[in-house]
Short mmCIF file of N, CA, C and O in Angstrom, two decimals:
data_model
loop_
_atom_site.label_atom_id
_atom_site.label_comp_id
_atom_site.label_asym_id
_atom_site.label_seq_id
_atom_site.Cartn_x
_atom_site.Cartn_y
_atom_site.Cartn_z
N UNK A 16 22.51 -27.74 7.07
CA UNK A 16 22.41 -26.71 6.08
C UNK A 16 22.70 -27.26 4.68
O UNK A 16 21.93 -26.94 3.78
N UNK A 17 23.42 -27.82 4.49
CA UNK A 17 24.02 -28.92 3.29
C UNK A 17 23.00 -29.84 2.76
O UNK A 17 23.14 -30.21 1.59
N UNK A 18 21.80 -30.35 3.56
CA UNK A 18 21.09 -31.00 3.02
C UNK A 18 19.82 -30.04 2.78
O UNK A 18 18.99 -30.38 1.94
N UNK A 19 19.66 -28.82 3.52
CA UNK A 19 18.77 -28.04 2.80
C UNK A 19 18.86 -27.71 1.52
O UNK A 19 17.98 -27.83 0.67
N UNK A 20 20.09 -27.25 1.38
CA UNK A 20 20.43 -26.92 -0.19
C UNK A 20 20.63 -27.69 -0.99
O UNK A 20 20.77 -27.37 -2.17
N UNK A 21 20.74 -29.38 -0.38
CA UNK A 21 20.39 -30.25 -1.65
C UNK A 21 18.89 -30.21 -1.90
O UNK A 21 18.38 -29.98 -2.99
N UNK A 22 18.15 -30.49 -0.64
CA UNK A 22 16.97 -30.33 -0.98
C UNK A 22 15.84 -29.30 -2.18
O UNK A 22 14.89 -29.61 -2.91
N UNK A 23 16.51 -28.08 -1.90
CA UNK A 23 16.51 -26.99 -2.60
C UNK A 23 17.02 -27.35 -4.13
O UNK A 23 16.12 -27.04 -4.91
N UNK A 24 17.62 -27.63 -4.49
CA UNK A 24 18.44 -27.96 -5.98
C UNK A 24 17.11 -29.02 -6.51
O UNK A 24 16.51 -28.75 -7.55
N UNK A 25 16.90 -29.71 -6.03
CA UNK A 25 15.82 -31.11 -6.47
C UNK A 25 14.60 -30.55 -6.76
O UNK A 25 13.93 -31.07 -7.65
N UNK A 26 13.99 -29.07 -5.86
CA UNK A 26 12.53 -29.00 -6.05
C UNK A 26 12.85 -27.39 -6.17
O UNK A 26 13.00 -26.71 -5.15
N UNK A 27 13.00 -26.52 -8.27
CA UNK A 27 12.52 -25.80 -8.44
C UNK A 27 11.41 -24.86 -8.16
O UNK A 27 11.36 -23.80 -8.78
N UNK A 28 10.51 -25.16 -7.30
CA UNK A 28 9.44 -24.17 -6.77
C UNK A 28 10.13 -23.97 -5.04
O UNK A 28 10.48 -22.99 -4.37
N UNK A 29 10.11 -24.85 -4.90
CA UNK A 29 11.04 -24.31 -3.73
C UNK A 29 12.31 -23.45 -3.81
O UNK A 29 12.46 -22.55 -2.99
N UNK A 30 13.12 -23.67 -4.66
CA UNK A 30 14.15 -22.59 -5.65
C UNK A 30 13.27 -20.91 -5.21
O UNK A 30 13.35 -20.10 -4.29
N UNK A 31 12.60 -21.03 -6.24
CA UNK A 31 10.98 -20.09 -6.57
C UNK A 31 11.01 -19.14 -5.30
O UNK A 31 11.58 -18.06 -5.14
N UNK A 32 10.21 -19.90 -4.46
CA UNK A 32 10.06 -19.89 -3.23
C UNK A 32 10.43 -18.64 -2.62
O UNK A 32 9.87 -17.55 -2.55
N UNK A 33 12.16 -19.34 -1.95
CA UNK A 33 12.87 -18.62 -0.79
C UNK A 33 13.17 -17.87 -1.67
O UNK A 33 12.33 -17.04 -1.34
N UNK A 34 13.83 -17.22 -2.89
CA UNK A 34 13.38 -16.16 -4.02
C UNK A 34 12.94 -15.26 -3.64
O UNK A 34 13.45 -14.24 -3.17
N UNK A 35 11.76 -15.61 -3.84
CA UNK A 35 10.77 -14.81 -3.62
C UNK A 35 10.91 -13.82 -1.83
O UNK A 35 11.10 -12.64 -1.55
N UNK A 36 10.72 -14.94 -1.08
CA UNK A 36 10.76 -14.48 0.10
C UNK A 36 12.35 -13.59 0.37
O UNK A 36 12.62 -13.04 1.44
N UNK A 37 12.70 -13.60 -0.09
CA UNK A 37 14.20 -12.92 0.23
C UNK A 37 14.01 -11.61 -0.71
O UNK A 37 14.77 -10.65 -0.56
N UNK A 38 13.36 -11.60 -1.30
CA UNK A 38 13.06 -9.84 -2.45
C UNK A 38 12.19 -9.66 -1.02
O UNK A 38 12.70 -9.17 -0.01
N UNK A 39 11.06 -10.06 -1.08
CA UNK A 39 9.92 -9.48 -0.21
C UNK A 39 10.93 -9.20 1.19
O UNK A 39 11.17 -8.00 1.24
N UNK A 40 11.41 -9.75 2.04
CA UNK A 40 12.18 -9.56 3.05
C UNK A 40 13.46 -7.90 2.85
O UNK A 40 13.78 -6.85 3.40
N UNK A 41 13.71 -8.68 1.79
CA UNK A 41 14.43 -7.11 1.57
C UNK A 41 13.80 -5.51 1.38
O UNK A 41 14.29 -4.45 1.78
N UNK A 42 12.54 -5.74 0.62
CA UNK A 42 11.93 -4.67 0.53
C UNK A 42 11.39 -4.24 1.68
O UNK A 42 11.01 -3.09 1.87
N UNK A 43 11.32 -5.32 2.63
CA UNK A 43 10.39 -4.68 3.99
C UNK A 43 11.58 -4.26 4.81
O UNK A 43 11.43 -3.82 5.95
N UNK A 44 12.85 -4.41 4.22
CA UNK A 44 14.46 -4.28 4.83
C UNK A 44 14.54 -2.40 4.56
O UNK A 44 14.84 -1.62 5.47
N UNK A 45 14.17 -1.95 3.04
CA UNK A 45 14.58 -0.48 2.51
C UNK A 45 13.19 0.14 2.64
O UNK A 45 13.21 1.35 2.40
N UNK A 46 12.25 -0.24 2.89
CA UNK A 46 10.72 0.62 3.19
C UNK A 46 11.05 1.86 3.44
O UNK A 46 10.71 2.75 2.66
N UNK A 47 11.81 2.16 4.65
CA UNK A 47 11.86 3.33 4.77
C UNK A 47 12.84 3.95 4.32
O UNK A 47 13.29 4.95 4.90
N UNK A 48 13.32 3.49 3.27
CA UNK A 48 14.63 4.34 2.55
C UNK A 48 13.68 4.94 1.08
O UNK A 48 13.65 6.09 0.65
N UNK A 49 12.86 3.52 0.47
CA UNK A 49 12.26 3.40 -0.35
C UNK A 49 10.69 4.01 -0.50
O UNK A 49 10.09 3.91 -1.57
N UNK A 50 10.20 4.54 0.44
CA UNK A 50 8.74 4.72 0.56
C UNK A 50 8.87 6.40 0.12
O UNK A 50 9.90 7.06 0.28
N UNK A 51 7.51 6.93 -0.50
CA UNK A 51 7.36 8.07 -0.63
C UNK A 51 6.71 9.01 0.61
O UNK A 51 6.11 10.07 0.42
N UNK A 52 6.92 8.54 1.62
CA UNK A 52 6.16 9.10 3.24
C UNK A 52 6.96 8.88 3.92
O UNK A 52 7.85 8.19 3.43
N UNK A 53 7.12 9.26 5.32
CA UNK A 53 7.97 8.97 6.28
C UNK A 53 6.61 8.07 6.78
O UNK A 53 5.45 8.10 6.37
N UNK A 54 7.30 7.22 7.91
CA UNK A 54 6.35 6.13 8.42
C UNK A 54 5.42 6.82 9.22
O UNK A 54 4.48 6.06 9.46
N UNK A 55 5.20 8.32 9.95
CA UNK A 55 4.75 8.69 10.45
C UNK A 55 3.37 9.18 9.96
O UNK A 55 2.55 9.67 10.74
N UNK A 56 3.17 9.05 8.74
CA UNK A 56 2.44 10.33 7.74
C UNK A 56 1.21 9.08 8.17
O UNK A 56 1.17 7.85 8.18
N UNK A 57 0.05 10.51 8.59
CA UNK A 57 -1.61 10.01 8.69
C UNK A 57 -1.88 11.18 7.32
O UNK A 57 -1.41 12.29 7.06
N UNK A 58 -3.05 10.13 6.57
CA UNK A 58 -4.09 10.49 5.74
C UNK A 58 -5.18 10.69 6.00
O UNK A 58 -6.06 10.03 5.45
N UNK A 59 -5.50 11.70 6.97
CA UNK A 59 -6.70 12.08 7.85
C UNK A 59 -8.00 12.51 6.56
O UNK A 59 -9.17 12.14 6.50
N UNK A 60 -7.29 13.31 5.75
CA UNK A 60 -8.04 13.95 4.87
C UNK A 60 -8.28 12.74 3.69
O UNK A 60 -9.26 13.07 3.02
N UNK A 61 -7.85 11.75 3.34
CA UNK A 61 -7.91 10.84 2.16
C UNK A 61 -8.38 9.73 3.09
O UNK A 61 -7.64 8.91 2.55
N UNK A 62 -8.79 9.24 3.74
CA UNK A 62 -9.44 8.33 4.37
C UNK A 62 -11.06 7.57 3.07
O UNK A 62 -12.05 8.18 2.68
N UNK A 63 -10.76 6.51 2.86
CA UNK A 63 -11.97 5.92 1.96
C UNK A 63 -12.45 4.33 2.42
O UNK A 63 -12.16 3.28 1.86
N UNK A 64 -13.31 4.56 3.66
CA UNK A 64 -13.44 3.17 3.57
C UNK A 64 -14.18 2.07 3.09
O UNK A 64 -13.90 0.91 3.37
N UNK A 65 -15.25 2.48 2.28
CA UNK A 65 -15.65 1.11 1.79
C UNK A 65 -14.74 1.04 0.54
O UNK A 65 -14.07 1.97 0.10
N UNK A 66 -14.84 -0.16 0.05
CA UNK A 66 -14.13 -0.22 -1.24
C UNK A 66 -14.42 0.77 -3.00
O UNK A 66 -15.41 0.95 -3.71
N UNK A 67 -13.75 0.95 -3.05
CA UNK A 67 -13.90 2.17 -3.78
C UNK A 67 -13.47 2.11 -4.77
O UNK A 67 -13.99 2.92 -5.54
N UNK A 68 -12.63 1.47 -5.22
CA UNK A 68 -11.93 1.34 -6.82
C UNK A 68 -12.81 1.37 -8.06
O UNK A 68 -13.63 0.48 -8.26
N UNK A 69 -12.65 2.31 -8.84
CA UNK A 69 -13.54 2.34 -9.97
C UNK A 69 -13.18 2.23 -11.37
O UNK A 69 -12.29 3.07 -11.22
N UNK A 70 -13.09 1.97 -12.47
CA UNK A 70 -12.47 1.71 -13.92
C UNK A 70 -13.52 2.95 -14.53
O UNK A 70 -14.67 2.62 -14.81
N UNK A 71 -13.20 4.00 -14.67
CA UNK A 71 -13.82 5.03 -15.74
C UNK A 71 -13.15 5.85 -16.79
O UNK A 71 -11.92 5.78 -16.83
N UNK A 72 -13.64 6.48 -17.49
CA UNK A 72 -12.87 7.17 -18.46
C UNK A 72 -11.75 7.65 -18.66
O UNK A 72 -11.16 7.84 -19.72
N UNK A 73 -11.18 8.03 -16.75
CA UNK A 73 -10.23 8.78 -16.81
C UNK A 73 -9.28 8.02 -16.67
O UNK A 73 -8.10 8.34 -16.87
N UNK A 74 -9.86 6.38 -16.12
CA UNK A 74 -8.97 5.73 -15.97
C UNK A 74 -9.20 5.26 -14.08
O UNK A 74 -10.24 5.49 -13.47
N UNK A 75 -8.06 4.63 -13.49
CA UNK A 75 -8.51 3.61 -12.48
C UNK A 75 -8.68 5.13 -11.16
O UNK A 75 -7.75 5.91 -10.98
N UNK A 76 -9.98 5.22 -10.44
CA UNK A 76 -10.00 5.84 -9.37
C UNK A 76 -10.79 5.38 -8.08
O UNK A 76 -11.43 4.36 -7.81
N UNK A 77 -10.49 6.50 -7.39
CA UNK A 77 -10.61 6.67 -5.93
C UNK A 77 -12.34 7.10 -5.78
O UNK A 77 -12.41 8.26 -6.17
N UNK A 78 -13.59 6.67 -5.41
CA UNK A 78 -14.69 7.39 -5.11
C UNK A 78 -14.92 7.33 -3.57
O UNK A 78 -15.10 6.43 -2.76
N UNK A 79 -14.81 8.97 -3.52
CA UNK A 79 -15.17 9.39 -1.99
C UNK A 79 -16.35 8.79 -1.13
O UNK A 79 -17.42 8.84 -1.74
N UNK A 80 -16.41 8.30 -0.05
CA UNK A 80 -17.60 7.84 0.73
C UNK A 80 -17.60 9.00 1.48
O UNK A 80 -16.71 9.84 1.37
N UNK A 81 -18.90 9.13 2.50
CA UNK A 81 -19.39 10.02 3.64
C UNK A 81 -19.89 8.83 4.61
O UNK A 81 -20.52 7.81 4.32
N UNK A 82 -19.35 9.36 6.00
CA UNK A 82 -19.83 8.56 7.42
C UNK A 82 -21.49 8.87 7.05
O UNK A 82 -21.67 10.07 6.81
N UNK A 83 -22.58 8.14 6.97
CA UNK A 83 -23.29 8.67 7.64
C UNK A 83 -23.56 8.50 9.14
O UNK A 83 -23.59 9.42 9.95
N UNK A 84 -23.74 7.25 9.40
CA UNK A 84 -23.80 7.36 10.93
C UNK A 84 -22.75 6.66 11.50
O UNK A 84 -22.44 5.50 11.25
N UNK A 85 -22.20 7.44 12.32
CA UNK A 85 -20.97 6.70 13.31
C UNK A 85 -20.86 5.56 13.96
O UNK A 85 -19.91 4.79 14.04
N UNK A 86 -22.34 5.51 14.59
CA UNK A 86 -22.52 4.21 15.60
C UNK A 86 -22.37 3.21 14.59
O UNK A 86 -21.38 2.49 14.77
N UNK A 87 -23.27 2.86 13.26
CA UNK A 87 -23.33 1.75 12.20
C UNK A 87 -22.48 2.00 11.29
O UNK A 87 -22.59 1.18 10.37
N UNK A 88 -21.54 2.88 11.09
CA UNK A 88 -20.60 2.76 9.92
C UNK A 88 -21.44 3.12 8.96
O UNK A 88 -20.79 3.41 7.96
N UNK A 89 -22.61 3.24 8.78
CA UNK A 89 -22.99 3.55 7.56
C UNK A 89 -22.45 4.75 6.14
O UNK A 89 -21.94 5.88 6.15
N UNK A 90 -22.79 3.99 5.23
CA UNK A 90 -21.63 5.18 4.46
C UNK A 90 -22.27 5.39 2.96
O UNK A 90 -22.32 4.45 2.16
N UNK A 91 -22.61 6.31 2.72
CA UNK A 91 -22.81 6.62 1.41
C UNK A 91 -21.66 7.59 0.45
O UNK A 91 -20.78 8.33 0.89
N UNK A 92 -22.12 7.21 -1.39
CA UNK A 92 -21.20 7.68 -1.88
C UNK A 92 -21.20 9.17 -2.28
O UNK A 92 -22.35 9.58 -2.39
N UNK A 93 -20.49 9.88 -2.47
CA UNK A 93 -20.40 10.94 -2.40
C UNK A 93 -20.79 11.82 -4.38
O UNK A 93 -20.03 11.71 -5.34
N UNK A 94 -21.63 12.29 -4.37
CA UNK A 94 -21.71 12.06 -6.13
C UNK A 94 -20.95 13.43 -6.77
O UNK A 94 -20.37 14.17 -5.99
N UNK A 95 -20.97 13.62 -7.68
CA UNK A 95 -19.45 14.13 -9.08
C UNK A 95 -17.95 14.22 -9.22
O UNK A 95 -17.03 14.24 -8.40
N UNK A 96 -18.01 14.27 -10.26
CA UNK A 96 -16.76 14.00 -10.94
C UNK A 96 -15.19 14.51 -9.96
O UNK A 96 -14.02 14.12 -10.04
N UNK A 97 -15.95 15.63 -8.97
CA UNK A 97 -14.57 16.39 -8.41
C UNK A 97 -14.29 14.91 -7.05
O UNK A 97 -13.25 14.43 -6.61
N UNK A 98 -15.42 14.66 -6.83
CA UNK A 98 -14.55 13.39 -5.84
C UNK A 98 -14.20 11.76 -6.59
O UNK A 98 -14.21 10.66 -6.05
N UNK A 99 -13.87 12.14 -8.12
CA UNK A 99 -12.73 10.83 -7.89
C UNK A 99 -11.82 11.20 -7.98
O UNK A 99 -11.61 12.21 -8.65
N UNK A 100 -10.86 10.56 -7.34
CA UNK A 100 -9.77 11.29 -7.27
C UNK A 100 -8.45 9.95 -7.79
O UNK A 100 -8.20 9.03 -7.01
N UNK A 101 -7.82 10.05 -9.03
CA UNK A 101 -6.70 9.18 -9.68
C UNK A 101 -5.70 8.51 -8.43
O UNK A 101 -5.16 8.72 -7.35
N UNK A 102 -5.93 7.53 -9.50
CA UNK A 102 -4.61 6.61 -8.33
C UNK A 102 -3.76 6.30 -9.10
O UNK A 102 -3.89 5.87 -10.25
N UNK A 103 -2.40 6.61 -8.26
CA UNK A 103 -1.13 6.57 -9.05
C UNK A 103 -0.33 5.93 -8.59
O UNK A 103 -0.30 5.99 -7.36
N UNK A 104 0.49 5.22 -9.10
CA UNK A 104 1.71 4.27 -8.73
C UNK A 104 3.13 4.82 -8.75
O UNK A 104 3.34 5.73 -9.56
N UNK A 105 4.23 4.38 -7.93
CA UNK A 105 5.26 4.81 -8.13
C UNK A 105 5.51 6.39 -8.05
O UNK A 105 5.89 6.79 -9.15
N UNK A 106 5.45 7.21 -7.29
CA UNK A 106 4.93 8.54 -7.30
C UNK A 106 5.70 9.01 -6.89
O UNK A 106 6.57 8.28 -6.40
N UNK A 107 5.92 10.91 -6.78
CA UNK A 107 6.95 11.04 -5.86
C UNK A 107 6.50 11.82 -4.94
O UNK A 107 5.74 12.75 -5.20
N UNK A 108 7.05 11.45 -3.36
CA UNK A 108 6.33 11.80 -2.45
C UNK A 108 6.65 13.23 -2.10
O UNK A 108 6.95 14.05 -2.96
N UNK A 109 6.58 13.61 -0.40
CA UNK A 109 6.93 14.29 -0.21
C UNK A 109 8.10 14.19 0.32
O UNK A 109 8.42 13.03 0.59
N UNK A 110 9.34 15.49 0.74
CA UNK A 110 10.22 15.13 1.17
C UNK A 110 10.92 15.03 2.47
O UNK A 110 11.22 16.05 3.09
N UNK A 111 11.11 14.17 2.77
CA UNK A 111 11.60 13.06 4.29
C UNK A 111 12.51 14.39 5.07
O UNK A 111 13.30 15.24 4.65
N UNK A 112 12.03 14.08 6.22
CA UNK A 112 13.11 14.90 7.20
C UNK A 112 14.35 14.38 7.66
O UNK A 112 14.58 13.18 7.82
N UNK A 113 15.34 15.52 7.91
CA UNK A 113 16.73 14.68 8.46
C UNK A 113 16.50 13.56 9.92
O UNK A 113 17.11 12.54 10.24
N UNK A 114 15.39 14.26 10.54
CA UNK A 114 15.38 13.13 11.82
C UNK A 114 14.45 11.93 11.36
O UNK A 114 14.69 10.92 12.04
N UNK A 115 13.72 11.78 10.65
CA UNK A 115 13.20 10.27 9.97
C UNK A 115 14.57 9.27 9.48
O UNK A 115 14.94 8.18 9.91
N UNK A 116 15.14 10.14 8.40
CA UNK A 116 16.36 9.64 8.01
C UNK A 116 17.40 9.07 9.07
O UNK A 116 18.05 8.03 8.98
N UNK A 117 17.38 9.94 10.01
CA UNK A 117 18.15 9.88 11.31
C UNK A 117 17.76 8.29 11.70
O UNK A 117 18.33 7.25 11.36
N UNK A 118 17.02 8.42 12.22
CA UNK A 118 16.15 7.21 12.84
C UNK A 118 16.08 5.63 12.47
O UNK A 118 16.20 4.61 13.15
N UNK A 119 15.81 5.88 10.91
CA UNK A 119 16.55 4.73 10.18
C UNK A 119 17.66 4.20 9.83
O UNK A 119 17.63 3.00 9.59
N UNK A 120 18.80 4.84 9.71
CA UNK A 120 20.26 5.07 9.55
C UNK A 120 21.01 3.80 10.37
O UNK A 120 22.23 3.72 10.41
#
């Protein structure tokens, strides 16, 4: 262990590095303290799968697709303004039940 951490002292990106990996490790540590959903939550109704990200006036959004056919995935886009729908960061969700909370505890 002693010579890891010399090792570590000598090569700044490696410093960097385990850094890094120890935020990321932690955040996947409070997810569910930290998330705006309980882990359970399906988005049946917001489902978008081809890629969809758009840069327009209103700013960065969501454009709705339609299945057309099931067997091929085929998918077209869905046209006006009421299906883009804003994407937001940092948001506040809905609120968590005592047995989610429970569960994680």
């Amino acid at each position: 262990m002693k010579r890891l951490f010399q090792y570590l002292k000598t090569r700044p990106l490696a410093i960097i590095s385990v850094a890094v990996l120890a935020i990321l490790y932690l955040f996947m540590i409070a997810a569910p303290f930290i998330s705006p959903y309980s882990p359970t939550r399906i988005f049946e109704e917001d489902t978008f799968h081809p890629s969809n990200i758009e840069l327009t006036s209103r700013g960065i959004v969501a454009r709705e697709y339609r299945v057309l056919n099931p067997i091929t995935w085929r998918y077209a886009k869905v046209r006006g303004e009421e299906f883009h729908h804003k994407i937001s960061f940092f948001v506040k969700g809905e609120a968590k039940s005592s047995i989610t909370k429970s569960v994680f505890l």
